[in-house]
Amino acid sequence: MLFNSITFLIFLPIVVIVYYLLNPRYRWLLLLGASYYFYMSWEPEYALLMLSSTVVDYIAGIRMSRNISKNRKRKYIFLSLTYNLGVLFFFKYFNFIDHSLYDVFKFFDHSYNTSNLNVLLPVGISFYTFQSLSYSLEIYNGKQKAERHFGIFALYISFFPQLVAGPIERFSHLGGQLKQYFDFRWDNISNGLRLILFGLFVKMVIADNISSYVDEVYQNFNQFNSGSILQGLFLYSFQIYADFYGYSIIAIGSARLLGIDLMNNFASPYLAKSIPEFWNRWHISLSTWFKDYLFIPLGGSRVKISRFYLNILVIFTVSGLWHGANWTFLIWGFLHAVFYILYNYLVKRFNIKFNEDNWSVINVSRAIVNFLLVTFAWIFFRSSTFTEAISLIKSIYFNINLIDSFSIPIHVFILLFIFIVSDILFSKNRIDVWLQNKSYFVRWSIYFVIVFLILTQSGVNNNPFIYFQF
């Protein structure tokens, strides 16, 4: 069930109406049933995987919350890690490693028979396993008490607005809200609808509108000159941002209708002036997950500089692998690690101090350079194979004189300009907060423009969200 589908636009109001009509003590049951129905609309049998992770981590959490030794706690955290990562490995990475071993054996002239498991990747498995693991790790570290109510914990894992593509929530933030009794409040409804409307605009008008041009460039880059290829790379940077940002805003808006706050997952990342700042603004819930549960346990930044750089390399490479079982994702993560380390080294080596609070010529230049680095790395993220990515990069340098047969309508750039301006406007206050202080005329004028653009300028194809594949 896609957020940008008629089915969801019917499903969501029904859930919200029944939610407020129902006795508050039974609302968790409604949301749990609705969440599993939402997930089972893709592949019903894979709901059992999510349920099994829920059961394992519920039991592990209960056991670890008792006054037991650290050694006994390790047994249960090992159970949680092994089961969740084992399921994730089997469905997402088994074939990748299997085929990689085949390539290694072939290189050394040895035979290796691949298993070729034909399994469908469960939607959102990377997101809900990491959310479930965060709960177990917090209990193991003594930062979270175990939830005794199995239904509430199951709802925390499966909460439908953020189930398949985040944000990855901590139980300390979401769990308590799922147990609260929220009265009907018009500001929750109005703000939720504003977010959903803007999210649909970002997804359907921006991301879906430019997806066909991006696909054309990546599938036929040999036919275009370097200028056209660079346009395609530029468009993909905004396609993936608008696609994922649009999902996140709709998710936050859908939860807000129920009185529940989800964390912000984006903070105008292309305004970042460095790679470290970019990762403080992009996919924030995943960045903080890796920081808290991998980077800090590895020693974080309170180690020798060589170890710090190694930690950065590990974090970004693993982050790349989290996104997909392909060498291209590993290289994408590795590139971000290199950019991060290089920036950190230069700042420390030359004792450079920036004034981050203004948009001077230097800071504007830094933001442009940073955007170009991120856009370059996206080549590997978007390409199907490493060879394809390298061939595309070569085409930028060697296809200078080819006749350009690639043209992008001017209205696409106008729509993109509108999105960029809105992203700058909402960089400090999200659209729902920004609109609260505006007059009735301004608010409804903006609503009218957004609805008009959705109805008249939406992409032809109803594309699934990009991050659903992760």
Tab-separated table of C-alpha atoms in Angstrom:
chain	number	residue	atom	x	y	z
A	1	MET	CA	0.000	0.000	0.000
A	2	LEU	CA	1.726	3.145	-1.215
A	3	PHE	CA	1.279	6.518	0.468
A	4	ASN	CA	0.539	8.020	-2.947
A	5	SER	CA	-2.245	5.543	-3.747
A	6	ILE	CA	-6.029	5.796	-3.613
A	7	THR	CA	-6.036	2.777	-1.299
A	8	PHE	CA	-4.021	4.626	1.340
A	9	LEU	CA	-6.123	7.764	0.973
A	10	ILE	CA	-9.117	5.595	1.910
A	11	PHE	CA	-7.306	3.521	4.547
A	12	LEU	CA	-5.850	6.455	6.535
A	13	PRO	CA	-9.084	8.448	7.174
A	14	ILE	CA	-10.889	5.273	8.258
A	15	VAL	CA	-8.118	4.476	10.765
A	16	VAL	CA	-8.077	8.052	12.110
A	17	ILE	CA	-11.879	8.273	12.492
A	18	VAL	CA	-12.188	4.907	14.239
A	19	TYR	CA	-9.152	5.750	16.396
A	20	TYR	CA	-10.845	8.793	17.950
A	21	LEU	CA	-14.245	7.090	18.261
A	22	LEU	CA	-12.763	4.066	20.011
A	23	ASN	CA	-12.267	3.694	23.744
A	24	PRO	CA	-8.637	4.884	24.297
A	25	ARG	CA	-7.651	1.682	26.078
A	26	TYR	CA	-8.284	-0.313	22.866
A	27	ARG	CA	-6.659	2.057	20.387
A	28	TRP	CA	-3.380	0.140	20.425
A	29	LEU	CA	-5.296	-2.895	19.150
A	30	LEU	CA	-6.756	-0.899	16.252
A	31	LEU	CA	-3.355	0.513	15.295
A	32	LEU	CA	-1.683	-2.894	15.560
A	33	GLY	CA	-4.298	-4.489	13.304
A	34	ALA	CA	-4.130	-1.579	10.857
A	35	SER	CA	-0.310	-1.757	10.795
A	36	TYR	CA	-0.246	-5.473	10.005
A	37	TYR	CA	-2.953	-5.007	7.379
A	38	PHE	CA	-0.885	-2.191	5.856
A	39	TYR	CA	2.230	-4.391	5.744
A	40	MET	CA	0.408	-7.495	4.516
A	41	SER	CA	-0.918	-5.591	1.502
A	42	TRP	CA	2.500	-6.315	-0.068
A	43	GLU	CA	3.422	-9.895	0.877
A	44	PRO	CA	1.170	-11.339	3.617
A	45	GLU	CA	3.509	-14.202	4.539
A	46	TYR	CA	6.390	-11.835	5.329
A	47	ALA	CA	4.402	-10.377	8.201
A	48	LEU	CA	5.437	-13.564	10.028
A	49	LEU	CA	9.072	-12.431	9.787
A	50	MET	CA	8.250	-9.142	11.458
A	51	LEU	CA	6.208	-10.958	14.099
A	52	SER	CA	9.061	-13.393	14.783
A	53	SER	CA	11.537	-10.517	15.298
A	54	THR	CA	8.995	-8.930	17.629
A	55	VAL	CA	8.661	-12.098	19.712
A	56	VAL	CA	12.413	-12.682	19.933
A	57	ASP	CA	13.205	-9.114	21.008
A	58	TYR	CA	10.267	-8.969	23.406
A	59	ILE	CA	11.516	-12.090	25.209
A	60	ALA	CA	15.146	-10.929	25.100
A	61	GLY	CA	14.126	-7.550	26.505
A	62	ILE	CA	12.153	-9.065	29.366
A	63	ARG	CA	15.031	-11.362	30.250
A	64	MET	CA	17.653	-8.634	30.133
A	65	SER	CA	15.558	-6.277	32.263
A	66	ARG	CA	15.790	-8.613	35.222
A	67	ASN	CA	18.582	-8.122	37.731
A	68	ILE	CA	21.004	-10.454	36.079
A	69	SER	CA	24.725	-10.268	35.445
A	70	LYS	CA	26.253	-8.684	32.368
A	71	ASN	CA	27.364	-12.131	31.222
A	72	ARG	CA	23.790	-13.438	31.232
A	73	LYS	CA	22.606	-10.297	29.507
A	74	ARG	CA	25.109	-10.993	26.742
A	75	LYS	CA	23.341	-14.267	26.013
A	76	TYR	CA	20.089	-12.481	25.255
A	77	ILE	CA	21.588	-9.585	23.319
A	78	PHE	CA	23.452	-12.201	21.296
A	79	LEU	CA	20.104	-13.895	20.626
A	80	SER	CA	18.564	-10.605	19.460
A	81	LEU	CA	21.531	-9.660	17.271
A	82	THR	CA	21.913	-13.128	15.793
A	83	TYR	CA	18.270	-13.568	14.936
A	84	ASN	CA	17.618	-10.108	13.492
A	85	LEU	CA	20.869	-9.813	11.588
A	86	GLY	CA	20.580	-13.452	10.518
A	87	VAL	CA	17.160	-12.870	8.957
A	88	LEU	CA	18.439	-9.666	7.348
A	89	PHE	CA	21.498	-11.491	6.011
A	90	PHE	CA	19.497	-14.372	4.560
A	91	PHE	CA	16.964	-12.262	2.677
A	92	LYS	CA	19.156	-9.325	1.706
A	93	TYR	CA	22.789	-10.409	1.528
A	94	PHE	CA	23.006	-14.165	0.991
A	95	ASN	CA	22.871	-14.050	-2.805
A	96	PHE	CA	25.246	-11.070	-2.892
A	97	ILE	CA	27.906	-12.887	-0.856
A	98	ASP	CA	27.230	-16.136	-2.714
A	99	HIS	CA	27.840	-14.506	-6.090
A	100	SER	CA	30.833	-12.558	-4.772
A	101	LEU	CA	32.420	-15.850	-3.668
A	102	TYR	CA	31.743	-17.228	-7.154
A	103	ASP	CA	33.632	-14.286	-8.686
A	104	VAL	CA	36.565	-14.788	-6.295
A	105	PHE	CA	36.803	-18.519	-7.034
A	106	LYS	CA	36.513	-17.845	-10.754
A	107	PHE	CA	39.354	-15.307	-10.564
A	108	PHE	CA	41.625	-17.988	-9.097
A	109	ASP	CA	40.393	-20.609	-11.617
A	110	HIS	CA	38.464	-22.620	-9.062
A	111	SER	CA	34.884	-23.826	-9.320
A	112	TYR	CA	32.118	-22.693	-6.989
A	113	ASN	CA	28.442	-23.520	-7.340
A	114	THR	CA	26.101	-20.688	-6.418
A	115	SER	CA	22.879	-21.437	-4.583
A	116	ASN	CA	20.798	-18.845	-6.463
A	117	LEU	CA	18.127	-18.535	-3.789
A	118	ASN	CA	15.023	-17.005	-5.334
A	119	VAL	CA	13.588	-15.041	-2.416
A	120	LEU	CA	11.790	-11.717	-2.475
A	121	LEU	CA	13.270	-9.020	-0.250
A	122	PRO	CA	10.654	-8.208	2.417
A	123	VAL	CA	9.597	-4.563	2.268
A	124	GLY	CA	11.146	-2.437	5.004
A	125	ILE	CA	13.128	-5.281	6.588
A	126	SER	CA	16.229	-3.109	7.108
A	127	PHE	CA	14.148	-0.482	8.889
A	128	TYR	CA	12.114	-2.593	11.294
A	129	THR	CA	15.052	-4.870	12.201
A	130	PHE	CA	17.181	-1.840	13.112
A	131	GLN	CA	14.295	-0.361	15.089
A	132	SER	CA	13.841	-3.619	16.967
A	133	LEU	CA	17.592	-3.940	17.570
A	134	SER	CA	17.779	-0.426	19.001
A	135	TYR	CA	15.274	-1.494	21.669
A	136	SER	CA	17.337	-4.565	22.643
A	137	LEU	CA	20.591	-2.604	22.693
A	138	GLU	CA	19.091	0.147	24.851
A	139	ILE	CA	17.935	-2.422	27.413
A	140	TYR	CA	21.304	-4.171	27.339
A	141	ASN	CA	23.057	-0.850	27.990
A	142	GLY	CA	20.711	-0.071	30.865
A	143	LYS	CA	19.131	2.935	29.142
A	144	GLN	CA	15.668	1.464	28.636
A	145	LYS	CA	13.265	-0.634	30.685
A	146	ALA	CA	11.598	-3.569	28.982
A	147	GLU	CA	8.039	-3.111	27.764
A	148	ARG	CA	5.796	-5.716	29.427
A	149	HIS	CA	2.782	-5.103	27.197
A	150	PHE	CA	3.405	-7.309	24.163
A	151	GLY	CA	0.788	-5.504	22.079
A	152	ILE	CA	2.412	-2.095	22.631
A	153	PHE	CA	5.835	-3.493	21.779
A	154	ALA	CA	4.470	-5.191	18.640
A	155	LEU	CA	2.892	-1.873	17.640
A	156	TYR	CA	6.207	-0.088	18.195
A	157	ILE	CA	7.866	-2.433	15.684
A	158	SER	CA	5.041	-2.301	13.136
A	159	PHE	CA	3.583	1.239	13.438
A	160	PHE	CA	2.383	1.735	9.866
A	161	PRO	CA	3.326	5.386	9.130
A	162	GLN	CA	7.051	4.698	9.545
A	163	LEU	CA	7.145	0.936	9.110
A	164	VAL	CA	8.661	0.463	5.660
A	165	ALA	CA	11.046	3.433	5.283
A	166	GLY	CA	11.455	5.064	8.666
A	167	PRO	CA	12.257	7.220	10.422
A	168	ILE	CA	13.863	4.568	12.632
A	169	GLU	CA	12.413	5.436	16.027
A	170	ARG	CA	13.730	4.649	19.505
A	171	PHE	CA	11.327	3.088	21.980
A	172	SER	CA	12.063	5.885	24.445
A	173	HIS	CA	10.495	8.339	21.990
A	174	LEU	CA	7.726	6.354	20.298
A	175	GLY	CA	6.803	3.681	22.839
A	176	GLY	CA	5.462	6.073	25.460
A	177	GLN	CA	3.338	7.892	22.893
A	178	LEU	CA	1.712	4.621	21.800
A	179	LYS	CA	0.474	4.168	25.375
A	180	GLN	CA	-0.835	7.719	25.763
A	181	TYR	CA	-4.482	8.680	25.373
A	182	PHE	CA	-4.662	11.540	22.900
A	183	ASP	CA	-7.791	13.649	22.694
A	184	PHE	CA	-9.007	14.874	19.331
A	185	ARG	CA	-7.247	18.170	18.602
A	186	TRP	CA	-7.781	20.188	15.462
A	187	ASP	CA	-4.163	21.385	15.365
A	188	ASN	CA	-3.000	17.764	15.061
A	189	ILE	CA	-5.399	17.211	12.170
A	190	SER	CA	-4.535	20.448	10.377
A	191	ASN	CA	-0.778	20.038	10.804
A	192	GLY	CA	-0.947	16.390	9.798
A	193	LEU	CA	-2.878	17.211	6.639
A	194	ARG	CA	-0.444	20.011	5.770
A	195	LEU	CA	2.470	17.612	6.025
A	196	ILE	CA	0.736	14.914	3.980
A	197	LEU	CA	-0.243	17.397	1.286
A	198	PHE	CA	3.281	18.790	1.040
A	199	GLY	CA	4.768	15.276	1.082
A	200	LEU	CA	2.541	14.222	-1.814
A	201	PHE	CA	3.646	17.315	-3.731
A	202	VAL	CA	7.316	16.560	-3.129
A	203	LYS	CA	6.924	12.915	-4.145
A	204	MET	CA	4.423	13.103	-7.017
A	205	VAL	CA	5.299	16.454	-8.578
A	206	ILE	CA	9.037	16.651	-7.976
A	207	ALA	CA	10.457	13.124	-7.593
A	208	ASP	CA	8.109	11.331	-10.000
A	209	ASN	CA	8.256	14.125	-12.563
A	210	ILE	CA	11.996	13.939	-12.989
A	211	SER	CA	12.386	10.167	-12.603
A	212	SER	CA	11.834	9.448	-16.312
A	213	TYR	CA	14.592	11.896	-17.325
A	214	VAL	CA	16.981	10.352	-14.785
A	215	ASP	CA	16.156	6.851	-16.051
A	216	GLU	CA	16.776	7.932	-19.636
A	217	VAL	CA	20.227	9.271	-18.819
A	218	TYR	CA	21.322	6.280	-16.751
A	219	GLN	CA	19.999	3.742	-19.254
A	220	ASN	CA	21.345	5.481	-22.382
A	221	PHE	CA	24.256	7.626	-21.207
A	222	ASN	CA	26.366	6.636	-24.229
A	223	GLN	CA	23.919	8.492	-26.452
A	224	PHE	CA	24.241	11.840	-24.676
A	225	ASN	CA	26.919	14.462	-24.386
A	226	SER	CA	28.540	15.390	-21.098
A	227	GLY	CA	26.176	18.330	-20.523
A	228	SER	CA	23.124	16.092	-20.741
A	229	ILE	CA	24.686	13.482	-18.460
A	230	LEU	CA	25.497	16.152	-15.872
A	231	GLN	CA	21.880	17.320	-16.030
A	232	GLY	CA	20.803	13.739	-15.298
A	233	LEU	CA	23.160	13.513	-12.315
A	234	PHE	CA	21.889	16.838	-11.007
A	235	LEU	CA	18.285	15.681	-11.364
A	236	TYR	CA	18.955	12.392	-9.572
A	237	SER	CA	20.319	14.248	-6.552
A	238	PHE	CA	16.959	15.960	-6.231
A	239	GLN	CA	14.917	12.918	-7.219
A	240	ILE	CA	16.255	10.733	-4.414
A	241	TYR	CA	16.006	13.568	-1.895
A	242	ALA	CA	12.451	14.518	-2.900
A	243	ASP	CA	11.400	10.859	-2.974
A	244	PHE	CA	12.698	9.985	0.493
A	245	TYR	CA	11.895	13.372	2.028
A	246	GLY	CA	8.367	13.156	0.613
A	247	TYR	CA	7.873	9.741	2.229
A	248	SER	CA	9.189	10.973	5.575
A	249	ILE	CA	6.927	14.026	5.594
A	250	ILE	CA	3.860	11.907	4.765
A	251	ALA	CA	4.833	9.461	7.523
A	252	ILE	CA	5.208	12.260	10.077
A	253	GLY	CA	1.908	13.801	8.953
A	254	SER	CA	0.042	10.480	9.139
A	255	ALA	CA	1.282	9.902	12.690
A	256	ARG	CA	0.434	13.479	13.648
A	257	LEU	CA	-3.219	12.848	12.714
A	258	LEU	CA	-3.192	10.332	15.567
A	259	GLY	CA	-1.506	12.759	17.977
A	260	ILE	CA	1.872	11.006	17.651
A	261	ASP	CA	5.140	12.821	16.918
A	262	LEU	CA	7.808	11.151	14.790
A	263	MET	CA	11.320	12.520	14.571
A	264	ASN	CA	12.421	14.650	11.627
A	265	ASN	CA	14.503	12.620	9.203
A	266	PHE	CA	15.796	15.491	7.043
A	267	ALA	CA	16.983	19.046	7.616
A	268	SER	CA	17.660	20.560	4.168
A	269	PRO	CA	20.742	18.372	3.557
A	270	TYR	CA	21.828	20.129	0.357
A	271	LEU	CA	22.414	23.300	2.351
A	272	ALA	CA	25.194	21.469	4.192
A	273	LYS	CA	28.656	22.996	3.844
A	274	SER	CA	30.572	19.779	4.541
A	275	ILE	CA	30.119	16.014	4.470
A	276	PRO	CA	29.901	15.791	8.302
A	277	GLU	CA	27.141	18.399	8.247
A	278	PHE	CA	25.410	16.600	5.375
A	279	TRP	CA	25.115	13.465	7.504
A	280	ASN	CA	23.691	15.516	10.352
A	281	ARG	CA	20.921	16.554	7.956
A	282	TRP	CA	20.356	13.460	5.766
A	283	HIS	CA	18.493	10.329	6.968
A	284	ILE	CA	19.013	11.525	10.524
A	285	SER	CA	17.446	8.481	12.186
A	286	LEU	CA	19.898	6.106	10.458
A	287	SER	CA	22.898	8.382	11.045
A	288	THR	CA	22.176	8.575	14.771
A	289	TRP	CA	21.556	4.800	14.881
A	290	PHE	CA	25.015	4.055	13.505
A	291	LYS	CA	26.548	6.709	15.726
A	292	ASP	CA	25.021	5.332	18.943
A	293	TYR	CA	25.289	1.598	18.275
A	294	LEU	CA	28.420	1.239	16.148
A	295	PHE	CA	30.562	4.393	16.039
A	296	ILE	CA	30.615	5.089	19.798
A	297	PRO	CA	31.163	1.408	20.778
A	298	LEU	CA	34.137	1.404	18.374
A	299	GLY	CA	35.606	4.300	20.325
A	300	GLY	CA	34.004	7.194	18.458
A	301	SER	CA	36.228	10.237	18.165
A	302	ARG	CA	37.905	9.785	21.568
A	303	VAL	CA	40.689	7.686	20.115
A	304	LYS	CA	43.899	8.240	18.178
A	305	ILE	CA	43.321	10.042	14.898
A	306	SER	CA	44.227	6.958	12.863
A	307	ARG	CA	41.659	4.902	14.794
A	308	PHE	CA	39.085	7.671	14.387
A	309	TYR	CA	39.542	7.592	10.626
A	310	LEU	CA	39.241	3.797	10.665
A	311	ASN	CA	35.989	4.112	12.625
A	312	ILE	CA	34.647	6.552	10.039
A	313	LEU	CA	35.613	4.169	7.257
A	314	VAL	CA	33.833	1.276	8.975
A	315	ILE	CA	30.678	3.278	9.704
A	316	PHE	CA	30.207	4.589	6.184
A	317	THR	CA	31.067	1.305	4.502
A	318	VAL	CA	28.566	-0.553	6.687
A	319	SER	CA	26.028	2.199	6.014
A	320	GLY	CA	26.544	1.657	2.295
A	321	LEU	CA	25.993	-2.068	2.720
A	322	TRP	CA	22.843	-1.403	4.759
A	323	HIS	CA	21.367	0.354	1.721
A	324	GLY	CA	21.785	-2.573	-0.600
A	325	ALA	CA	23.529	-5.841	-1.380
A	326	ASN	CA	25.710	-4.526	-4.175
A	327	TRP	CA	29.303	-3.371	-4.516
A	328	THR	CA	28.018	-0.039	-5.777
A	329	PHE	CA	26.491	0.727	-2.378
A	330	LEU	CA	29.726	-0.224	-0.631
A	331	ILE	CA	31.660	2.137	-2.891
A	332	TRP	CA	29.083	4.881	-2.288
A	333	GLY	CA	29.607	4.530	1.462
A	334	PHE	CA	33.377	4.336	1.042
A	335	LEU	CA	33.401	7.565	-0.989
A	336	HIS	CA	31.506	9.407	1.744
A	337	ALA	CA	34.058	8.096	4.262
A	338	VAL	CA	36.908	9.408	2.104
A	339	PHE	CA	35.211	12.811	1.730
A	340	TYR	CA	34.571	12.950	5.489
A	341	ILE	CA	38.156	12.007	6.401
A	342	LEU	CA	39.661	14.400	3.851
A	343	TYR	CA	37.564	17.304	5.137
A	344	ASN	CA	38.441	16.525	8.746
A	345	TYR	CA	42.140	16.201	7.917
A	346	LEU	CA	42.327	19.500	6.023
A	347	VAL	CA	40.468	21.429	8.742
A	348	LYS	CA	42.782	20.069	11.445
A	349	ARG	CA	45.959	20.232	9.374
A	350	PHE	CA	45.563	23.906	8.466
A	351	ASN	CA	43.615	24.865	11.608
A	352	ILE	CA	40.736	26.210	9.512
A	353	LYS	CA	37.847	27.817	11.370
A	354	PHE	CA	34.597	28.589	9.565
A	355	ASN	CA	31.806	30.876	10.635
A	356	GLU	CA	28.895	28.480	10.083
A	357	ASP	CA	26.200	31.018	10.996
A	358	ASN	CA	26.209	33.092	7.825
A	359	TRP	CA	26.022	32.611	4.082
A	360	SER	CA	29.217	34.343	3.053
A	361	VAL	CA	30.831	33.724	-0.329
A	362	ILE	CA	33.047	31.116	1.309
A	363	ASN	CA	30.109	29.231	2.830
A	364	VAL	CA	28.125	29.346	-0.413
A	365	SER	CA	31.178	27.951	-2.220
A	366	ARG	CA	31.528	25.215	0.407
A	367	ALA	CA	27.872	24.239	0.002
A	368	ILE	CA	28.258	24.047	-3.803
A	369	VAL	CA	31.404	21.910	-3.570
A	370	ASN	CA	29.735	19.658	-1.010
A	371	PHE	CA	26.682	19.233	-3.265
A	372	LEU	CA	28.953	18.296	-6.178
A	373	LEU	CA	30.732	15.664	-4.062
A	374	VAL	CA	27.422	14.181	-2.909
A	375	THR	CA	26.115	14.206	-6.494
A	376	PHE	CA	29.232	12.409	-7.710
A	377	ALA	CA	28.809	9.705	-5.051
A	378	TRP	CA	25.152	9.234	-6.060
A	379	ILE	CA	26.432	7.841	-9.400
A	380	PHE	CA	27.417	4.614	-7.628
A	381	PHE	CA	24.226	4.575	-5.565
A	382	ARG	CA	22.045	4.796	-8.688
A	383	SER	CA	24.064	2.572	-11.045
A	384	SER	CA	23.265	-1.139	-11.237
A	385	THR	CA	26.901	-2.223	-11.414
A	386	PHE	CA	30.358	-0.822	-10.786
A	387	THR	CA	31.153	-1.155	-14.483
A	388	GLU	CA	28.092	0.881	-15.396
A	389	ALA	CA	29.082	3.639	-12.960
A	390	ILE	CA	32.624	3.833	-14.343
A	391	SER	CA	31.327	3.866	-17.915
A	392	LEU	CA	29.003	6.749	-17.085
A	393	ILE	CA	31.860	8.715	-15.512
A	394	LYS	CA	33.989	8.109	-18.593
A	395	SER	CA	31.142	9.317	-20.797
A	396	ILE	CA	31.218	12.680	-19.038
A	397	TYR	CA	34.808	13.168	-20.185
A	398	PHE	CA	34.723	11.543	-23.620
A	399	ASN	CA	31.211	12.289	-24.939
A	400	ILE	CA	31.759	16.017	-25.202
A	401	ASN	CA	31.114	16.297	-28.929
A	402	LEU	CA	28.131	13.978	-29.351
A	403	ILE	CA	24.928	15.515	-30.673
A	404	ASP	CA	22.637	16.202	-27.748
A	405	SER	CA	19.268	14.450	-28.097
A	406	PHE	CA	18.286	14.916	-24.455
A	407	SER	CA	16.021	17.790	-23.564
A	408	ILE	CA	14.256	18.607	-20.324
A	409	PRO	CA	11.088	20.734	-20.519
A	410	ILE	CA	11.382	24.132	-18.908
A	411	HIS	CA	8.449	23.409	-16.577
A	412	VAL	CA	10.499	20.678	-14.895
A	413	PHE	CA	13.172	23.212	-13.952
A	414	ILE	CA	10.465	25.613	-12.756
A	415	LEU	CA	9.004	22.913	-10.495
A	416	LEU	CA	12.475	22.059	-9.244
A	417	PHE	CA	13.128	25.724	-8.526
A	418	ILE	CA	9.890	25.875	-6.479
A	419	PHE	CA	11.034	22.856	-4.482
A	420	ILE	CA	14.503	24.303	-3.841
A	421	VAL	CA	13.004	27.592	-2.651
A	422	SER	CA	10.565	25.755	-0.373
A	423	ASP	CA	13.410	23.662	1.046
A	424	ILE	CA	15.295	26.842	1.928
A	425	LEU	CA	12.166	28.432	3.427
A	426	PHE	CA	11.484	25.376	5.600
A	427	SER	CA	15.106	24.790	6.608
A	428	LYS	CA	14.526	26.228	10.075
A	429	ASN	CA	10.787	25.586	10.521
A	430	ARG	CA	8.950	22.631	9.002
A	431	ILE	CA	6.063	23.564	6.691
A	432	ASP	CA	3.379	22.837	9.294
A	433	VAL	CA	5.087	25.151	11.804
A	434	TRP	CA	5.898	27.740	9.132
A	435	LEU	CA	2.265	27.925	8.002
A	436	GLN	CA	0.852	28.322	11.506
A	437	ASN	CA	1.956	31.947	11.680
A	438	LYS	CA	0.669	32.854	8.237
A	439	SER	CA	-2.641	34.540	7.498
A	440	TYR	CA	-5.724	32.645	6.371
A	441	PHE	CA	-5.304	34.010	2.840
A	442	VAL	CA	-1.640	32.961	2.580
A	443	ARG	CA	-2.300	29.463	3.940
A	444	TRP	CA	-5.174	28.705	1.613
A	445	SER	CA	-3.384	30.205	-1.364
A	446	ILE	CA	-0.499	27.810	-0.743
A	447	TYR	CA	-2.890	24.881	-0.344
A	448	PHE	CA	-4.545	25.785	-3.637
A	449	VAL	CA	-1.213	25.996	-5.471
A	450	ILE	CA	-0.024	22.652	-4.063
A	451	VAL	CA	-3.285	20.857	-4.930
A	452	PHE	CA	-3.281	22.430	-8.398
A	453	LEU	CA	0.296	21.260	-9.035
A	454	ILE	CA	-0.463	17.742	-7.787
A	455	LEU	CA	-3.492	17.479	-10.080
A	456	THR	CA	-1.836	18.952	-13.158
A	457	GLN	CA	1.894	18.241	-12.850
A	458	SER	CA	2.236	14.845	-11.200
A	459	GLY	CA	4.478	12.330	-12.912
A	460	VAL	CA	2.836	9.989	-15.391
A	461	ASN	CA	3.984	6.854	-13.554
A	462	ASN	CA	2.984	6.093	-9.977
A	463	ASN	CA	6.505	5.100	-8.884
A	464	PRO	CA	7.119	3.284	-5.592
A	465	PHE	CA	9.303	5.074	-3.094
A	466	ILE	CA	13.011	4.477	-3.767
A	467	TYR	CA	13.824	3.536	-0.186
A	468	PHE	CA	11.229	0.750	-0.178
A	469	GLN	CA	13.897	-1.465	-1.760
A	470	PHE	CA	16.056	-1.169	1.360
